[in-house]
Amino acid sequence: MTPALDALCALARHTSGARAVHVLDASATVLSHAGDPAPLDLAAAAKAMAGGRATRDRRVLYQPVPGGLLTATGRRAPRPAVLTPYIPLAELLLAAAAEPARLARDLHDSVVQTLYGISLGAGTAAELLYGNPAHAEASLAWIRETAAAGLTDLRGIILRLRPETLVGAGPATALRGVFETLHVDPGRAGWGLELDADPVVSPQVEEALYRIALEALGNAARHAEASQVTVRLAGDERQVVLEVIDDGAGFDPQEPQPGHLGLRSMRERAELLGGTLEIRSAPGSGTVVRAALPTG
């Protein structure tokens, strides 16, 4: 992906006349640049991303894009219009660049840690098996539950790698596939799927619904410790509405937390297609994720 980002920086620099153009990811890490190698003020870059709109200081234009930031440096800060044509391409390339890093982080934070916990639990169970069989049984039950959770995490990662296995047959079919794949025991009480409609939508909207549902269900399974999870799909020829509702631990949507970047990604997906994403939650009160998207 670096050659593509390098080409974007070189083209933007050439057409804008800037001394340098940089591309940064959401953590204010420089992914690529063209031109003047002088270091960028990363604190100012992070502040510009947090503000969410183009800003200028004496020499640098900071242009936030979904997933990161574009900057152009000159003797005087260029005007925002010089980078505007490159926002859609930068967004696409940043999304592609971020996915491998996110998958690696998910593998480490969920699957690897789960397997490590299972190995420790198995060792404990083996030590207790003869000395304290009752405690060994409890340890084995914990291993079974932890293994099931790890399997759910791994299935979610595979779905992100291979969305084409579900996307393309309509939003209801895709959501049913996500739900059944992540739900290790489909017969377990507490998980519900309510498909009140299966509207005809564009491929972009279908994939956005798929990705949003995958993220929301993954958060419910990994972080919320929810016992009740409901996925709802409704809509008509103009709008489709997806809701993922859980009775888990809840959180303050304004505070950083596990899955926070995923929440921002869901909102960006919805807004990019002209829709909205609403997250209602509070500590101890569960979470509702509601995405409303135009069908076309």
Coordinates of N, CA, C and O in Angstrom, one line a residue, residues 93-188:
L93 N -7.4 4.7 0.4 CA -6.1 4.1 0.6 C -5.8 4.0 2.1 O -5.2 3.0 2.6
L94 N -6.3 4.9 2.9 CA -6.1 4.8 4.4 C -6.9 3.6 4.9 O -6.4 2.9 5.8
A95 N -8.1 3.4 4.4 CA -8.9 2.3 4.9 C -8.2 1.0 4.6 O -8.2 0.1 5.4
A96 N -7.7 0.9 3.4 CA -7.0 -0.3 3.0 C -5.7 -0.5 3.8 O -5.4 -1.7 4.2
A97 N -5.0 0.6 4.1 CA -3.7 0.4 4.9 C -4.0 0.1 6.3 O -3.2 -0.6 6.9
A98 N -5.2 0.5 6.8 CA -5.5 0.3 8.3 C -5.9 -1.1 8.5 O -5.8 -1.6 9.6
E99 N -6.5 -1.8 7.5 CA -7.1 -3.1 7.8 C -6.1 -4.2 8.2 O -6.4 -4.9 9.2
P100 N -5.0 -4.3 7.6 CA -4.0 -5.3 8.1 C -3.6 -5.1 9.5 O -3.5 -6.0 10.3
A101 N -3.3 -3.8 9.8 CA -2.9 -3.5 11.2 C -4.0 -3.8 12.2 O -3.7 -4.3 13.3
R102 N -5.2 -3.5 11.8 CA -6.3 -3.8 12.7 C -6.5 -5.3 12.9 O -6.8 -5.8 14.0
L103 N -6.4 -6.0 11.8 CA -6.5 -7.5 12.0 C -5.4 -8.1 12.9 O -5.7 -8.9 13.7
A104 N -4.2 -7.6 12.7 CA -3.1 -8.0 13.5 C -3.4 -7.7 15.0 O -3.1 -8.5 15.9
R105 N -3.9 -6.5 15.3 CA -4.2 -6.1 16.6 C -5.3 -7.0 17.2 O -5.2 -7.4 18.4
D106 N -6.3 -7.2 16.4 CA -7.4 -8.1 16.9 C -7.0 -9.5 17.2 O -7.4 -10.1 18.2
L107 N -6.1 -10.0 16.3 CA -5.6 -11.4 16.6 C -4.8 -11.4 17.9 O -4.9 -12.4 18.7
H108 N -4.0 -10.4 18.1 CA -3.2 -10.3 19.4 C -4.1 -10.1 20.6 O -4.0 -10.9 21.6
D109 N -5.0 -9.2 20.5 CA -5.8 -8.8 21.7 C -6.9 -9.8 22.0 O -7.3 -9.9 23.2
S110 N -7.3 -10.6 21.0 CA -8.4 -11.5 21.3 C -8.0 -12.9 21.2 O -7.9 -13.6 22.2
V111 N -7.6 -13.4 20.0 CA -7.4 -14.8 19.8 C -6.1 -15.3 20.5 O -6.1 -16.3 21.2
V112 N -5.0 -14.5 20.4 CA -3.7 -14.9 21.0 C -3.9 -14.9 22.5 O -3.5 -15.9 23.2
Q113 N -4.5 -13.8 23.1 CA -4.7 -13.8 24.5 C -5.6 -14.9 25.0 O -5.4 -15.5 26.1
T114 N -6.6 -15.2 24.2 CA -7.5 -16.3 24.6 C -6.8 -17.6 24.6 O -7.0 -18.4 25.6
L115 N -6.0 -17.9 23.6 CA -5.3 -19.2 23.6 C -4.3 -19.3 24.8 O -4.2 -20.3 25.3
Y116 N -3.7 -18.1 25.1 CA -2.8 -18.1 26.2 C -3.5 -18.4 27.5 O -3.1 -19.2 28.3
G117 N -4.7 -17.8 27.7 CA -5.5 -18.1 28.8 C -6.0 -19.6 28.9 O -6.0 -20.2 30.0
I118 N -6.3 -20.1 27.8 CA -6.7 -21.5 27.7 C -5.6 -22.4 28.2 O -5.8 -23.4 28.9
S119 N -4.4 -22.1 27.7 CA -3.2 -22.9 28.1 C -3.0 -22.9 29.6 O -2.7 -23.9 30.2
L120 N -3.1 -21.7 30.2 CA -3.0 -21.6 31.6 C -4.1 -22.3 32.4 O -3.8 -23.1 33.3
G121 N -5.3 -22.2 31.9 CA -6.4 -22.9 32.5 C -6.2 -24.4 32.4 O -6.6 -25.2 33.4
A122 N -5.7 -24.9 31.3 CA -5.5 -26.4 31.1 C -4.5 -26.9 32.1 O -4.6 -27.9 32.7
G123 N -3.4 -26.1 32.3 CA -2.4 -26.5 33.3 C -3.0 -26.5 34.7 O -2.7 -27.5 35.4
T124 N -3.8 -25.5 35.0 CA -4.4 -25.5 36.3 C -5.3 -26.7 36.5 O -5.3 -27.4 37.6
A125 N -6.1 -27.0 35.5 CA -7.0 -28.2 35.6 C -6.3 -29.5 35.8 O -6.7 -30.4 36.5
A126 N -5.1 -29.6 35.1 CA -4.3 -30.8 35.2 C -3.8 -31.0 36.6 O -3.8 -32.1 37.1
E127 N -3.4 -29.9 37.2 CA -2.8 -30.0 38.6 C -3.9 -30.3 39.6 O -3.7 -31.0 40.6
L128 N -5.2 -29.9 39.3 CA -6.3 -30.1 40.3 C -7.0 -31.4 40.0 O -7.7 -31.9 40.9
L129 N -6.7 -32.1 38.9 CA -7.5 -33.2 38.5 C -7.5 -34.3 39.6 O -8.6 -34.9 39.9
Y130 N -6.4 -34.6 40.1 CA -6.3 -35.6 41.1 C -6.4 -35.1 42.6 O -7.0 -35.8 43.4
G131 N -5.9 -33.9 42.8 CA -6.0 -33.4 44.2 C -7.3 -32.8 44.5 O -7.8 -32.9 45.7
N132 N -8.0 -32.1 43.6 CA -9.3 -31.5 43.9 C -10.2 -31.5 42.6 O -10.3 -30.6 41.9
P133 N -10.8 -32.7 42.4 CA -11.6 -32.9 41.2 C -12.7 -31.8 41.0 O -13.0 -31.4 39.9
A134 N -13.3 -31.4 42.1 CA -14.4 -30.4 41.9 C -13.9 -29.1 41.3 O -14.5 -28.5 40.4
H135 N -12.8 -28.6 41.8 CA -12.2 -27.4 41.3 C -11.7 -27.6 39.9 O -11.7 -26.7 39.0
A136 N -11.2 -28.8 39.6 CA -10.8 -29.1 38.2 C -11.9 -29.0 37.2 O -11.8 -28.5 36.1
E137 N -13.1 -29.5 37.7 CA -14.3 -29.4 36.8 C -14.6 -27.9 36.5 O -15.0 -27.6 35.4
A138 N -14.6 -27.1 37.5 CA -14.8 -25.6 37.3 C -13.8 -25.0 36.3 O -14.2 -24.2 35.5
S139 N -12.6 -25.4 36.5 CA -11.5 -24.9 35.6 C -11.8 -25.4 34.1 O -11.6 -24.6 33.2
L140 N -12.2 -26.6 34.0 CA -12.5 -27.1 32.6 C -13.7 -26.4 32.0 O -13.7 -26.1 30.8
A141 N -14.7 -26.1 32.8 CA -15.8 -25.3 32.3 C -15.4 -23.9 31.8 O -15.9 -23.4 30.8
W142 N -14.5 -23.3 32.6 CA -14.0 -22.0 32.2 C -13.2 -22.1 30.8 O -13.4 -21.3 30.0
I143 N -12.5 -23.2 30.7 CA -11.8 -23.4 29.4 C -12.7 -23.5 28.2 O -12.5 -22.9 27.2
R144 N -13.8 -24.3 28.4 CA -14.8 -24.4 27.4 C -15.4 -23.1 27.0 O -15.6 -22.7 25.8
E145 N -15.8 -22.3 28.0 CA -16.4 -20.9 27.7 C -15.4 -20.0 27.0 O -15.7 -19.3 26.1
T146 N -14.1 -20.0 27.5 CA -13.1 -19.2 26.9 C -12.8 -19.6 25.4 O -12.6 -18.8 24.6
A147 N -12.8 -20.9 25.2 CA -12.5 -21.4 23.8 C -13.7 -21.0 22.9 O -13.4 -20.6 21.7
A148 N -14.9 -21.0 23.4 CA -16.1 -20.6 22.6 C -15.9 -19.1 22.2 O -16.2 -18.7 21.1
A149 N -15.5 -18.3 23.2 CA -15.3 -16.8 23.0 C -14.2 -16.6 21.9 O -14.3 -15.7 21.1
G150 N -13.1 -17.3 22.1 CA -12.0 -17.2 21.1 C -12.5 -17.6 19.7 O -12.1 -17.0 18.7
L151 N -13.3 -18.6 19.6 CA -13.8 -19.0 18.3 C -14.7 -17.9 17.7 O -14.6 -17.7 16.5
T152 N -15.5 -17.3 18.5 CA -16.3 -16.2 18.0 C -15.4 -15.0 17.4 O -15.7 -14.5 16.4
D153 N -14.4 -14.7 18.2 CA -13.4 -13.7 17.7 C -12.8 -14.0 16.4 O -12.7 -13.2 15.5
L154 N -12.3 -15.3 16.3 CA -11.6 -15.7 15.1 C -12.6 -15.7 13.9 O -12.2 -15.3 12.8
R155 N -13.8 -16.1 14.1 CA -14.8 -16.1 13.0 C -15.0 -14.7 12.6 O -15.2 -14.4 11.4
G156 N -15.1 -13.7 13.5 CA -15.3 -12.3 13.1 C -14.1 -11.8 12.3 O -14.3 -11.1 11.3
I157 N -12.9 -12.2 12.6 CA -11.7 -11.8 11.9 C -11.8 -12.4 10.5 O -11.5 -11.7 9.5
I158 N -12.2 -13.6 10.4 CA -12.3 -14.3 9.0 C -13.3 -13.6 8.2 O -13.2 -13.4 7.0
L159 N -14.5 -13.2 8.8 CA -15.5 -12.5 8.1 C -15.0 -11.2 7.5 O -15.4 -10.8 6.4
R160 N -14.2 -10.5 8.3 CA -13.6 -9.2 7.7 C -12.6 -9.5 6.6 O -12.5 -8.7 5.7
L161 N -11.9 -10.6 6.6 CA -11.0 -10.9 5.6 C -11.7 -11.4 4.3 O -11.3 -11.2 3.2
R162 N -12.9 -12.1 4.5 CA -13.6 -12.7 3.3 C -15.1 -12.2 3.3 O -16.0 -13.1 3.4
P163 N -15.3 -10.9 3.2 CA -16.7 -10.5 3.2 C -17.5 -11.0 2.0 O -18.7 -11.2 2.0
E164 N -16.8 -11.4 0.9 CA -17.5 -11.8 -0.3 C -18.3 -13.1 -0.1 O -19.2 -13.5 -0.9
T165 N -18.0 -13.8 1.0 CA -18.7 -15.1 1.3 C -20.1 -14.8 1.7 O -21.0 -15.7 1.6
L166 N -20.5 -13.6 2.1 CA -21.8 -13.3 2.5 C -22.4 -12.1 1.7 O -23.6 -12.1 1.5
V167 N -21.6 -11.1 1.4 CA -22.2 -9.9 0.7 C -22.5 -10.3 -0.7 O -21.7 -10.9 -1.4
G168 N -23.7 -9.8 -1.2 CA -24.1 -10.0 -2.6 C -25.4 -10.6 -2.8 O -26.0 -10.6 -3.8
A169 N -26.0 -11.2 -1.7 CA -27.3 -11.9 -1.8 C -28.4 -11.1 -1.2 O -29.5 -11.6 -1.0
G170 N -28.1 -9.8 -0.8 CA -29.1 -9.0 -0.2 C -28.8 -8.8 1.3 O -28.1 -9.6 1.9
P171 N -29.2 -7.7 1.9 CA -28.8 -7.3 3.3 C -29.3 -8.3 4.3 O -28.6 -8.7 5.2
A172 N -30.5 -8.9 4.1 CA -31.1 -9.8 5.1 C -30.2 -11.1 5.1 O -29.9 -11.6 6.2
T173 N -29.8 -11.6 4.0 CA -29.0 -12.8 3.9 C -27.6 -12.6 4.5 O -27.1 -13.4 5.3
A174 N -27.0 -11.4 4.2 CA -25.7 -11.1 4.8 C -25.8 -11.0 6.3 O -24.9 -11.5 7.0
L175 N -26.8 -10.3 6.8 CA -26.9 -10.1 8.3 C -27.2 -11.5 8.9 O -26.7 -11.7 10.0
R176 N -28.0 -12.3 8.3 CA -28.2 -13.6 8.9 C -26.9 -14.4 8.9 O -26.6 -15.1 9.9
G177 N -26.1 -14.3 7.9 CA -24.8 -15.0 7.9 C -23.9 -14.5 9.0 O -23.2 -15.3 9.7
V178 N -23.8 -13.2 9.1 CA -23.0 -12.6 10.2 C -23.4 -13.1 11.6 O -22.7 -13.5 12.4
F179 N -24.7 -13.0 11.8 CA -25.3 -13.4 13.1 C -25.0 -14.8 13.4 O -24.6 -15.2 14.5
E180 N -25.3 -15.7 12.4 CA -25.1 -17.1 12.7 C -23.7 -17.5 12.8 O -23.3 -18.4 13.6
T181 N -22.8 -16.8 12.1 CA -21.4 -17.2 12.2 C -20.8 -16.7 13.5 O -20.0 -17.5 14.1
L182 N -21.1 -15.5 14.0 CA -20.6 -15.1 15.2 C -21.2 -15.7 16.4 O -20.6 -15.8 17.5
H183 N -22.5 -16.2 16.3 CA -23.2 -16.8 17.4 C -22.8 -18.2 17.4 O -23.4 -19.0 16.7
V184 N -21.9 -18.6 18.3 CA -21.4 -19.9 18.4 C -22.5 -21.0 18.6 O -22.5 -22.1 18.0
D185 N -23.5 -20.7 19.4 CA -24.6 -21.6 19.7 C -25.9 -21.0 19.3 O -26.5 -20.3 20.0
P186 N -26.3 -21.2 18.0 CA -27.5 -20.5 17.5 C -28.8 -20.8 18.3 O -29.7 -20.0 18.3
G187 N -28.8 -21.9 19.1 CA -30.0 -22.2 19.8 C -30.0 -21.6 21.2 O -31.0 -21.7 21.9
R188 N -29.0 -20.8 21.6 CA -28.9 -20.3 22.9 C -29.9 -19.1 23.0 O -30.0 -18.3 22.2

